[in-house]
Amino acid sequence: MNKKQIPITGGFCTRLRSLSAAALGAVAITGASTALADSSLQLQDIQVNAYFSSAYVNDKGTVLYTDGGNAPLYFWTKDYGSTQISSGVCSGSRRGVNNSDQMVAWDSSQGGVALYTRTGSGYNSLYISANYYDAVINNNGVVAATTYDNYYHNYEVVTWSVTGGQQSVGYPSGSPKDWVRAIGINDSGQITGSSSMHNDDTGESFGNTWLYSSANGGSFTIIASGDPVGINSRGQVLIQNWNENRYSAKVWTPDSPNGITGSEQPIDFTGLDYLYLYSISDGGVVVGSGGTNAIYNDVTGELISSETESAVLWTANGGVQKLNDLYASLLMNQGGQGRSSMPDTGFISLDRAYAISPNGDYIVGAGTYWNGWYAIPDVGFVISGLAPQPATLAEPIVIGTSITINAQGASGNYYALYSSDIPSGPDSSWNYVAGTTGQLDQDGAASINFTNAATGPFYRLLTSKTPFDGSNINADAVVSTNTVCVPHSGDSLQLQLVGEGVDPSALNNKGQAIVTRYDSETGHNKVIVWSLGGGQVNLNISGGCWSSKKSINDSGQVFAGGQLLTPSVPNGNVFTTTHNFYNDNYLGYDSLLNNHGQIATVIREYGYDQPITWTQTGGIQRLLSGSNYISVYGINDNGQIVGRNEDQFVLWSATTGSFEYLTSGWGYTTFTGDKADINNKGQIAGTFGFVESTAAVLFENGGVNFIINAMIPHSYSYAVAVNDYGQAVGSTNVDLAGGSTALLPSYVTHAFLYSPATGVQDLNVIFASQLLTPAQQVSGTTGWVSLESAVDINEKGEILGSGQYWNGTETVYAVFALLWTPSENPSVDAATLSEPVVSGSTVTMDVLGTVGNYYALYASQNLLGNAASWSFVSGTAGQIATDGTATVTFTKSAATAEFYRLVTSASALNGTTINADAKYSTNVVGRYDVSVPAKGKAYVANQLVQTTNTVAALFDTLARGSSVAIQNGATGSMTTVTRNPVTGSWGVNGSLAVGVGTAVEVSNFATTPVTLSFSGVVATGNYSSTSIAGILTYTASPFPVSASTEDFGIVRTRSDVVIRLQPDGSALTYTVNPVNGNWGGTGAPVPNIGEGFLFRRAAAAAWSKALTLNTDSIEITW
């Protein structure tokens, strides 16, 4: 999914509110039924009398541009118009503007590259260097540039910042005398550029595009031929080539965000004679200009058609489109131009697009402008309002299993709701919630209603300028400003016993906890991972200092006692050591770990405490410190760290490593205690105080707000953890005698929960019903007596802490976990199966379902078989975990085709009998094999839905030299994609898709038969197919069923022809008798599963078939 990771705000998992049906009526679904006009689009001119020749634009709409080639440099904003900042620039050199309105460019008046910072309509200027040729800047204020050494005649790439000065980066592989240019830098510090070798004899230059990544050990990688134009935040690089006497272009996309390996996608500009591209947005949208050349009569020289030029926009899905067509409503009607006392003005055409902002909201370029009297070329324009705006979600309203989430955003934006079991999960962990697409109404509002089944508990809304289909994420999609949380239906927060005689440390969003137990034999604290379903797992490592924090992230990685341990599978119980910080002089202090695998701790260097961060790719990074008494207490996913320097509360910056002191603002400057925390919003929970008293505090955005302390009328209170919803936990002293001082002997310590909605609450009061009274503390009973401290809280509002526990004999110190727990009698819901993954003889598929439901997988070799044909797959029975997921793994049978459906129930399934309350999965998945003879051909059909259905992916088992021919459904022409006999590459056309119900002609180059294996989800609903009049059309059933052509919808007519290929490669032709209208003696053709065929009819034909499944029956019908 193309979603940005953003700070999480608002909303939290609480016990469900009970509302009446009448209350729900006020928030009924009100989505607009028809598309709304996009009123946010605007077209404005920039300095009408200037020659607009190049431009750059940031996410705020600040434009940096030149008036001619070496002409003056200006910036423009909507509020202030144009301001000149330089009398001249170096033509052809790169420039840039970031989101802080910092601009870099060559300034002829200063004789070098300068940094300009906008201040309203003015600016400040800082000279950088005379040796820089190109200079570009990212949002962190880091400048990438190219320098040239006149003595050694060497090129070099460097970076520069206000705080760090110039840093050498180096040059790509090859000679340092090659011409090197730095073209772009993104916020991850990746730099792209070109290196060219010039042939003095021919005048030709041979260019390569390189990528520099500090995360890759600080090395250069040649990623493609050609010259780069720019790089976006995901590491996509736009590249221009000079081929066959004209320019062409492509987009290089990394295999993973900001990776160094990837693939190219050519930009098809059929219908245009030329294409020049200048800029790429974070969403992969490319802008530039394209046109056609003038055409003259070869004999007379007479002009046949004039040259045309238009600003263009390209997307991976939509191809090249002209801005004049896309935004025709913003242009003047050319027929309405003319003289008048109050002449109309405006753009007639948009001729060149020079830049698109990273967020895709602005396009800047040059066009032809009508000033009321005549047309002026090369006038600067800016189109704004192009990007969707992120919406905000309200706190969910829950009635039974029905959930309503109100959304507020930009009018006319389309939306789709996604859910995940953890808020910090990767894009792949977020899944579309069925039935939740729509369009925000004229007020920018929508109410989204759905059933709490296998979704959540975390929800985010995507918004886009175009409708969502529920299957794919639109390229321009943006994520809501917040995430909301709803517990699974029937779940409630229940006290769980983690263990007696252990100490609590940390809790992740999967409900896994880290605790320690003192080992009297070794004198060390042993680290233990605990989960509700998995119990205790002893890691057999020392936890360092007794009071030091140990960490576990949402992937189940553990950092404790100086060792980073990684589970063999996410959240598993088998660990290996990734890094041991004792080799780096680890001191045994706090071990901090965030969800990106970034570590913060303290090591000993040169006799001093040295705070550090560490990542797998970047190694150790040292933080600035001001003393020899340093501790780190909390790290968030943005890399911010909170801790102490001497006795002062400090916050380390994620980007610079420097720190700032945090003060209370009301007399207390001393930081108290050895615990603090920081969430992804930058809120900090901690404690200030003196000997006489302490105060639990919650810092808000760099200031301090004593929300917590003001609500706790006790002398001692400590805040130790805070989640992204501003919920904080800790402990406070409660005076049993009714006084206000904690020095009385009658006080006890109680755990507290603070939330913005309810203020401070005593956990002993909230969960009093789960605590034992003195009368209940008798032999044979067990339970909690009091909850004394809370040390961590996750995004679900689950809490880890300690208290007093009655074990049936005595009251002991123990650790508790307050976890969302399924009810004793959970509802039964149909689960959903993922696309199967087949590796050798092993089949694996993921399950998304209702927490606590039991499941069993059933299989049939006939998709349309009766109930008796479906049998239990041995070893696939289990129970859906607390995160609503399960994984099913089994050995595939010898059958060449098999289909799978999951059965769920409220009680265990034994594989023999299907329980009376059973539900059947919302989908059915399957696999099948197709054989292609040696040196032969076969008509092969894709009859399953896959995430990736390209030629290269589906036919990867074909030998080199083999080919796949795909028919154009409109013209009947064939495109043959051949696997390179030497490299094995499928080439550019390997990315062509083979959709469900598509038949292709496969040629096997090998001297032995080859088996093609297909796996995926069976399509459901109605599918339509067509044939081309009078042409043999490649086609197939969209469903993996062996049935006659008439069974899947083709109603025969006289002279219809069907051709199949037999196993020996010979053709088998079926013809409908032109006289009696019947098939011949062979009867109607019956293609096998996975078999395509050729169909011809004199007239164009269309047919359809629907496949239906019901969650109350295992049988599938069509």
mmCIF file of N, CA and C in Angstrom, residues 915-1007:
data_model
loop_
_atom_site.group_PDB
_atom_site.id
_atom_site.type_symbol
_atom_site.label_atom_id
_atom_site.label_comp_id
_atom_site.label_asym_id
_atom_site.label_seq_id
_atom_site.Cartn_x
_atom_site.Cartn_y
_atom_site.Cartn_z
ATOM 1 N N ASN A 915 -19.276 -28.627 13.222
ATOM 2 C CA ASN A 915 -20.188 -28.200 14.277
ATOM 3 C C ASN A 915 -21.417 -27.481 13.711
ATOM 4 N N ALA A 916 -22.502 -27.535 14.463
ATOM 5 C CA ALA A 916 -23.777 -26.988 13.991
ATOM 6 C C ALA A 916 -23.724 -25.481 13.788
ATOM 7 N N ASP A 917 -22.845 -24.763 14.565
ATOM 8 C CA ASP A 917 -22.791 -23.313 14.452
ATOM 9 C C ASP A 917 -21.774 -22.847 13.411
ATOM 10 N N ALA A 918 -21.263 -23.772 12.604
ATOM 11 C CA ALA A 918 -20.154 -23.474 11.703
ATOM 12 C C ALA A 918 -20.496 -22.398 10.682
ATOM 13 N N LYS A 919 -19.473 -21.588 10.373
ATOM 14 C CA LYS A 919 -19.519 -20.634 9.274
ATOM 15 C C LYS A 919 -18.400 -20.990 8.296
ATOM 16 N N TYR A 920 -18.596 -20.621 7.039
ATOM 17 C CA TYR A 920 -17.630 -20.977 6.002
ATOM 18 C C TYR A 920 -17.014 -19.693 5.450
ATOM 19 N N SER A 921 -15.723 -19.742 5.170
ATOM 20 C CA SER A 921 -14.949 -18.547 4.833
ATOM 21 C C SER A 921 -15.619 -17.707 3.751
ATOM 22 N N THR A 922 -15.364 -16.415 3.819
ATOM 23 C CA THR A 922 -15.954 -15.466 2.874
ATOM 24 C C THR A 922 -15.401 -15.641 1.470
ATOM 25 N N ASN A 923 -14.337 -16.411 1.347
ATOM 26 C CA ASN A 923 -13.773 -16.659 0.027
ATOM 27 C C ASN A 923 -13.255 -18.085 -0.052
ATOM 28 N N VAL A 924 -12.890 -18.509 -1.240
ATOM 29 C CA VAL A 924 -12.291 -19.821 -1.459
ATOM 30 C C VAL A 924 -11.006 -19.602 -2.256
ATOM 31 N N VAL A 925 -9.962 -20.307 -1.868
ATOM 32 C CA VAL A 925 -8.681 -20.179 -2.550
ATOM 33 C C VAL A 925 -8.315 -21.525 -3.170
ATOM 34 N N GLY A 926 -7.325 -21.502 -4.039
ATOM 35 C CA GLY A 926 -6.993 -22.764 -4.678
ATOM 36 C C GLY A 926 -5.678 -22.730 -5.414
ATOM 37 N N ARG A 927 -5.378 -23.868 -6.044
ATOM 38 C CA ARG A 927 -4.176 -24.020 -6.863
ATOM 39 C C ARG A 927 -4.481 -25.038 -7.947
ATOM 40 N N TYR A 928 -3.764 -24.933 -9.066
ATOM 41 C CA TYR A 928 -3.872 -25.953 -10.117
ATOM 42 C C TYR A 928 -2.607 -25.939 -10.963
ATOM 43 N N ASP A 929 -2.354 -27.049 -11.642
ATOM 44 C CA ASP A 929 -1.188 -27.204 -12.500
ATOM 45 C C ASP A 929 -1.623 -27.364 -13.953
ATOM 46 N N VAL A 930 -0.815 -26.842 -14.860
ATOM 47 C CA VAL A 930 -1.026 -27.001 -16.296
ATOM 48 C C VAL A 930 0.285 -27.459 -16.907
ATOM 49 N N SER A 931 0.235 -28.478 -17.759
ATOM 50 C CA SER A 931 1.444 -29.016 -18.384
ATOM 51 C C SER A 931 1.585 -28.505 -19.814
ATOM 52 N N VAL A 932 2.813 -28.143 -20.184
ATOM 53 C CA VAL A 932 3.132 -27.718 -21.543
ATOM 54 C C VAL A 932 4.137 -28.720 -22.109
ATOM 55 N N PRO A 933 3.855 -29.355 -23.267
ATOM 56 C CA PRO A 933 4.743 -30.403 -23.784
ATOM 57 C C PRO A 933 6.118 -29.879 -24.178
ATOM 58 N N ALA A 934 7.074 -30.793 -24.213
ATOM 59 C CA ALA A 934 8.441 -30.448 -24.609
ATOM 60 C C ALA A 934 8.432 -29.878 -26.016
ATOM 61 N N LYS A 935 9.115 -28.749 -26.199
ATOM 62 C CA LYS A 935 9.196 -28.077 -27.489
ATOM 63 C C LYS A 935 7.811 -27.861 -28.094
ATOM 64 N N GLY A 936 6.803 -27.758 -27.238
ATOM 65 C CA GLY A 936 5.435 -27.649 -27.710
ATOM 66 C C GLY A 936 4.730 -26.415 -27.193
ATOM 67 N N LYS A 937 3.424 -26.376 -27.489
ATOM 68 C CA LYS A 937 2.613 -25.229 -27.113
ATOM 69 C C LYS A 937 1.379 -25.671 -26.335
ATOM 70 N N ALA A 938 0.795 -24.716 -25.608
ATOM 71 C CA ALA A 938 -0.462 -24.958 -24.891
ATOM 72 C C ALA A 938 -1.179 -23.639 -24.736
ATOM 73 N N TYR A 939 -2.522 -23.716 -24.785
ATOM 74 C CA TYR A 939 -3.341 -22.554 -24.457
ATOM 75 C C TYR A 939 -3.587 -22.603 -22.944
ATOM 76 N N VAL A 940 -3.052 -21.636 -22.218
ATOM 77 C CA VAL A 940 -3.075 -21.661 -20.758
ATOM 78 C C VAL A 940 -3.929 -20.505 -20.242
ATOM 79 N N ALA A 941 -4.769 -20.790 -19.257
ATOM 80 C CA ALA A 941 -5.661 -19.775 -18.692
ATOM 81 C C ALA A 941 -5.303 -19.483 -17.247
ATOM 82 N N ASN A 942 -5.332 -18.202 -16.882
ATOM 83 C CA ASN A 942 -5.246 -17.804 -15.471
ATOM 84 C C ASN A 942 -6.666 -17.698 -14.945
ATOM 85 N N GLN A 943 -7.037 -18.586 -14.016
ATOM 86 C CA GLN A 943 -8.399 -18.626 -13.492
ATOM 87 C C GLN A 943 -8.450 -18.330 -11.993
ATOM 88 N N LEU A 944 -7.403 -17.643 -11.493
ATOM 89 C CA LEU A 944 -7.353 -17.253 -10.087
ATOM 90 C C LEU A 944 -6.913 -15.799 -9.986
ATOM 91 N N VAL A 945 -7.243 -15.170 -8.867
ATOM 92 C CA VAL A 945 -6.852 -13.784 -8.618
ATOM 93 C C VAL A 945 -5.584 -13.784 -7.775
ATOM 94 N N GLN A 946 -4.541 -13.116 -8.278
ATOM 95 C CA GLN A 946 -3.274 -13.034 -7.542
ATOM 96 C C GLN A 946 -2.908 -11.580 -7.284
ATOM 97 N N THR A 947 -2.082 -11.371 -6.279
ATOM 98 C CA THR A 947 -1.563 -10.032 -6.018
ATOM 99 C C THR A 947 -0.703 -9.567 -7.172
ATOM 100 N N THR A 948 0.122 -10.466 -7.690
ATOM 101 C CA THR A 948 0.980 -10.165 -8.836
ATOM 102 C C THR A 948 0.666 -11.147 -9.949
ATOM 103 N N ASN A 949 0.128 -10.652 -11.059
ATOM 104 C CA ASN A 949 -0.285 -11.539 -12.149
ATOM 105 C C ASN A 949 0.414 -11.191 -13.458
ATOM 106 N N THR A 950 1.688 -10.797 -13.366
ATOM 107 C CA THR A 950 2.444 -10.462 -14.566
ATOM 108 C C THR A 950 2.964 -11.728 -15.242
ATOM 109 N N VAL A 951 3.376 -11.573 -16.477
ATOM 110 C CA VAL A 951 3.971 -12.694 -17.213
ATOM 111 C C VAL A 951 5.179 -13.226 -16.460
ATOM 112 N N ALA A 952 6.043 -12.315 -15.991
ATOM 113 C CA ALA A 952 7.265 -12.730 -15.306
ATOM 114 C C ALA A 952 6.967 -13.522 -14.042
ATOM 115 N N ALA A 953 5.876 -13.185 -13.347
ATOM 116 C CA ALA A 953 5.554 -13.867 -12.088
ATOM 117 C C ALA A 953 4.852 -15.195 -12.330
ATOM 118 N N LEU A 954 3.886 -15.228 -13.251
ATOM 119 C CA LEU A 954 3.075 -16.429 -13.445
ATOM 120 C C LEU A 954 3.804 -17.523 -14.214
ATOM 121 N N PHE A 955 4.751 -17.140 -15.071
ATOM 122 C CA PHE A 955 5.380 -18.117 -15.957
ATOM 123 C C PHE A 955 6.882 -18.228 -15.694
ATOM 124 N N ASP A 956 7.254 -17.997 -14.447
ATOM 125 C CA ASP A 956 8.672 -17.994 -14.080
ATOM 126 C C ASP A 956 9.323 -19.365 -14.215
ATOM 127 N N THR A 957 8.535 -20.460 -14.210
ATOM 128 C CA THR A 957 9.128 -21.801 -14.313
ATOM 129 C C THR A 957 9.454 -22.195 -15.745
ATOM 130 N N LEU A 958 9.043 -21.384 -16.724
ATOM 131 C CA LEU A 958 9.373 -21.687 -18.112
ATOM 132 C C LEU A 958 10.870 -21.551 -18.349
ATOM 133 N N ALA A 959 11.388 -22.403 -19.211
ATOM 134 C CA ALA A 959 12.816 -22.382 -19.524
ATOM 135 C C ALA A 959 13.171 -21.135 -20.326
ATOM 136 N N ARG A 960 14.430 -20.764 -20.287
ATOM 137 C CA ARG A 960 14.904 -19.650 -21.098
ATOM 138 C C ARG A 960 14.681 -19.946 -22.574
ATOM 139 N N GLY A 961 14.277 -18.949 -23.317
ATOM 140 C CA GLY A 961 13.942 -19.141 -24.721
ATOM 141 C C GLY A 961 12.466 -19.400 -24.942
ATOM 142 N N SER A 962 11.733 -19.700 -23.860
ATOM 143 C CA SER A 962 10.296 -19.924 -23.974
ATOM 144 C C SER A 962 9.580 -18.582 -24.122
ATOM 145 N N SER A 963 8.310 -18.637 -24.545
ATOM 146 C CA SER A 963 7.590 -17.390 -24.772
ATOM 147 C C SER A 963 6.127 -17.510 -24.365
ATOM 148 N N VAL A 964 5.513 -16.356 -24.141
ATOM 149 C CA VAL A 964 4.094 -16.240 -23.827
ATOM 150 C C VAL A 964 3.503 -15.198 -24.762
ATOM 151 N N ALA A 965 2.480 -15.588 -25.542
ATOM 152 C CA ALA A 965 1.839 -14.670 -26.482
ATOM 153 C C ALA A 965 0.506 -14.216 -25.912
ATOM 154 N N ILE A 966 0.311 -12.889 -25.867
ATOM 155 C CA ILE A 966 -0.899 -12.288 -25.303
ATOM 156 C C ILE A 966 -1.625 -11.529 -26.395
ATOM 157 N N GLN A 967 -2.939 -11.736 -26.462
ATOM 158 C CA GLN A 967 -3.746 -11.092 -27.499
ATOM 159 C C GLN A 967 -4.311 -9.760 -27.019
ATOM 160 N N ASN A 968 -4.315 -8.787 -27.904
ATOM 161 C CA ASN A 968 -4.978 -7.522 -27.648
ATOM 162 C C ASN A 968 -6.469 -7.723 -27.815
ATOM 163 N N GLY A 969 -7.243 -7.532 -26.751
ATOM 164 C CA GLY A 969 -8.661 -7.832 -26.766
ATOM 165 C C GLY A 969 -9.468 -6.960 -27.690
ATOM 166 N N ALA A 970 -8.915 -5.834 -28.137
ATOM 167 C CA ALA A 970 -9.657 -4.932 -29.018
ATOM 168 C C ALA A 970 -9.343 -5.175 -30.490
ATOM 169 N N THR A 971 -8.039 -5.418 -30.803
ATOM 170 C CA THR A 971 -7.635 -5.538 -32.204
ATOM 171 C C THR A 971 -7.357 -6.973 -32.631
ATOM 172 N N GLY A 972 -7.083 -7.841 -31.679
ATOM 173 C CA GLY A 972 -6.735 -9.218 -32.004
ATOM 174 C C GLY A 972 -5.263 -9.427 -32.271
ATOM 175 N N SER A 973 -4.466 -8.349 -32.272
ATOM 176 C CA SER A 973 -3.027 -8.484 -32.493
ATOM 177 C C SER A 973 -2.374 -9.182 -31.308
ATOM 178 N N MET A 974 -1.214 -9.801 -31.545
ATOM 179 C CA MET A 974 -0.533 -10.572 -30.515
ATOM 180 C C MET A 974 0.767 -9.893 -30.094
ATOM 181 N N THR A 975 1.052 -9.935 -28.818
ATOM 182 C CA THR A 975 2.343 -9.499 -28.278
ATOM 183 C C THR A 975 3.029 -10.723 -27.694
ATOM 184 N N THR A 976 4.196 -11.064 -28.227
ATOM 185 C CA THR A 976 4.931 -12.236 -27.757
ATOM 186 C C THR A 976 6.026 -11.793 -26.800
ATOM 187 N N VAL A 977 6.000 -12.312 -25.587
ATOM 188 C CA VAL A 977 6.996 -11.992 -24.565
ATOM 189 C C VAL A 977 7.919 -13.194 -24.434
ATOM 190 N N THR A 978 9.190 -13.012 -24.735
ATOM 191 C CA THR A 978 10.153 -14.116 -24.757
ATOM 192 C C THR A 978 11.143 -13.990 -23.616
ATOM 193 N N ARG A 979 11.412 -15.104 -22.975
ATOM 194 C CA ARG A 979 12.410 -15.119 -21.904
ATOM 195 C C ARG A 979 13.793 -15.194 -22.538
ATOM 196 N N ASN A 980 14.632 -14.216 -22.197
ATOM 197 C CA ASN A 980 15.953 -14.111 -22.810
ATOM 198 C C ASN A 980 16.734 -15.411 -22.628
ATOM 199 N N PRO A 981 17.220 -15.997 -23.742
ATOM 200 C CA PRO A 981 17.936 -17.284 -23.648
ATOM 201 C C PRO A 981 19.206 -17.213 -22.817
ATOM 202 N N VAL A 982 19.785 -16.013 -22.661
ATOM 203 C CA VAL A 982 21.066 -15.880 -21.954
ATOM 204 C C VAL A 982 20.855 -15.436 -20.507
ATOM 205 N N THR A 983 20.107 -14.330 -20.331
ATOM 206 C CA THR A 983 19.968 -13.761 -18.986
ATOM 207 C C THR A 983 18.765 -14.303 -18.223
ATOM 208 N N GLY A 984 17.790 -14.845 -18.943
ATOM 209 C CA GLY A 984 16.573 -15.308 -18.289
ATOM 210 C C GLY A 984 15.576 -14.208 -18.015
ATOM 211 N N SER A 985 15.899 -12.971 -18.418
ATOM 212 C CA SER A 985 14.994 -11.848 -18.180
ATOM 213 C C SER A 985 13.819 -11.896 -19.152
ATOM 214 N N TRP A 986 12.660 -11.457 -18.680
ATOM 215 C CA TRP A 986 11.476 -11.369 -19.535
ATOM 216 C C TRP A 986 11.411 -10.036 -20.260
ATOM 217 N N GLY A 987 12.316 -9.132 -19.947
ATOM 218 C CA GLY A 987 12.309 -7.841 -20.614
ATOM 219 C C GLY A 987 11.187 -6.946 -20.130
ATOM 220 N N VAL A 988 10.998 -5.851 -20.872
ATOM 221 C CA VAL A 988 10.015 -4.849 -20.475
ATOM 222 C C VAL A 988 8.608 -5.423 -20.419
ATOM 223 N N ASN A 989 8.249 -6.257 -21.412
ATOM 224 C CA ASN A 989 6.877 -6.773 -21.472
ATOM 225 C C ASN A 989 6.601 -7.876 -20.446
ATOM 226 N N GLY A 990 7.613 -8.229 -19.675
ATOM 227 C CA GLY A 990 7.386 -9.182 -18.591
ATOM 228 C C GLY A 990 6.437 -8.645 -17.545
ATOM 229 N N SER A 991 6.229 -7.318 -17.563
ATOM 230 C CA SER A 991 5.316 -6.706 -16.594
ATOM 231 C C SER A 991 3.870 -6.700 -17.075
ATOM 232 N N LEU A 992 3.606 -7.216 -18.288
ATOM 233 C CA LEU A 992 2.232 -7.275 -18.775
ATOM 234 C C LEU A 992 1.398 -8.181 -17.884
ATOM 235 N N ALA A 993 0.181 -7.761 -17.590
ATOM 236 C CA ALA A 993 -0.682 -8.515 -16.689
ATOM 237 C C ALA A 993 -1.480 -9.569 -17.455
ATOM 238 N N VAL A 994 -1.688 -10.707 -16.793
ATOM 239 C CA VAL A 994 -2.552 -11.766 -17.311
ATOM 240 C C VAL A 994 -3.685 -11.918 -16.301
ATOM 241 N N GLY A 995 -4.793 -11.216 -16.554
ATOM 242 C CA GLY A 995 -5.875 -11.162 -15.599
ATOM 243 C C GLY A 995 -6.678 -12.440 -15.533
ATOM 244 N N VAL A 996 -7.571 -12.509 -14.545
ATOM 245 C CA VAL A 996 -8.403 -13.692 -14.383
ATOM 246 C C VAL A 996 -9.286 -13.865 -15.620
ATOM 247 N N GLY A 997 -9.376 -15.098 -16.119
ATOM 248 C CA GLY A 997 -10.151 -15.387 -17.308
ATOM 249 C C GLY A 997 -9.428 -15.109 -18.607
ATOM 250 N N THR A 998 -8.126 -14.788 -18.528
ATOM 251 C CA THR A 998 -7.326 -14.512 -19.721
ATOM 252 C C THR A 998 -6.596 -15.771 -20.168
ATOM 253 N N ALA A 999 -6.619 -16.040 -21.476
ATOM 254 C CA ALA A 999 -5.894 -17.173 -22.045
ATOM 255 C C ALA A 999 -4.720 -16.661 -22.861
ATOM 256 N N VAL A 1000 -3.589 -17.354 -22.761
ATOM 257 C CA VAL A 1000 -2.393 -17.002 -23.518
ATOM 258 C C VAL A 1000 -1.849 -18.251 -24.201
ATOM 259 N N GLU A 1001 -1.010 -18.045 -25.199
ATOM 260 C CA GLU A 1001 -0.365 -19.167 -25.885
ATOM 261 C C GLU A 1001 1.062 -19.290 -25.370
ATOM 262 N N VAL A 1002 1.349 -20.438 -24.740
ATOM 263 C CA VAL A 1002 2.655 -20.664 -24.128
ATOM 264 C C VAL A 1002 3.463 -21.605 -25.005
ATOM 265 N N SER A 1003 4.708 -21.203 -25.332
ATOM 266 C CA SER A 1003 5.623 -22.048 -26.109
ATOM 267 C C SER A 1003 6.778 -22.462 -25.214
ATOM 268 N N ASN A 1004 6.966 -23.764 -25.062
ATOM 269 C CA ASN A 1004 8.009 -24.316 -24.192
ATOM 270 C C ASN A 1004 9.253 -24.584 -25.009
ATOM 271 N N PHE A 1005 10.350 -23.905 -24.699
ATOM 272 C CA PHE A 1005 11.608 -24.056 -25.437
ATOM 273 C C PHE A 1005 12.400 -25.272 -24.960
ATOM 274 N N ALA A 1006 12.030 -25.816 -23.780
ATOM 275 C CA ALA A 1006 12.798 -26.914 -23.199
ATOM 276 C C ALA A 1006 12.504 -28.229 -23.917
ATOM 277 N N THR A 1007 13.438 -29.172 -23.759
ATOM 278 C CA THR A 1007 13.280 -30.494 -24.373
ATOM 279 C C THR A 1007 12.512 -31.443 -23.473
#
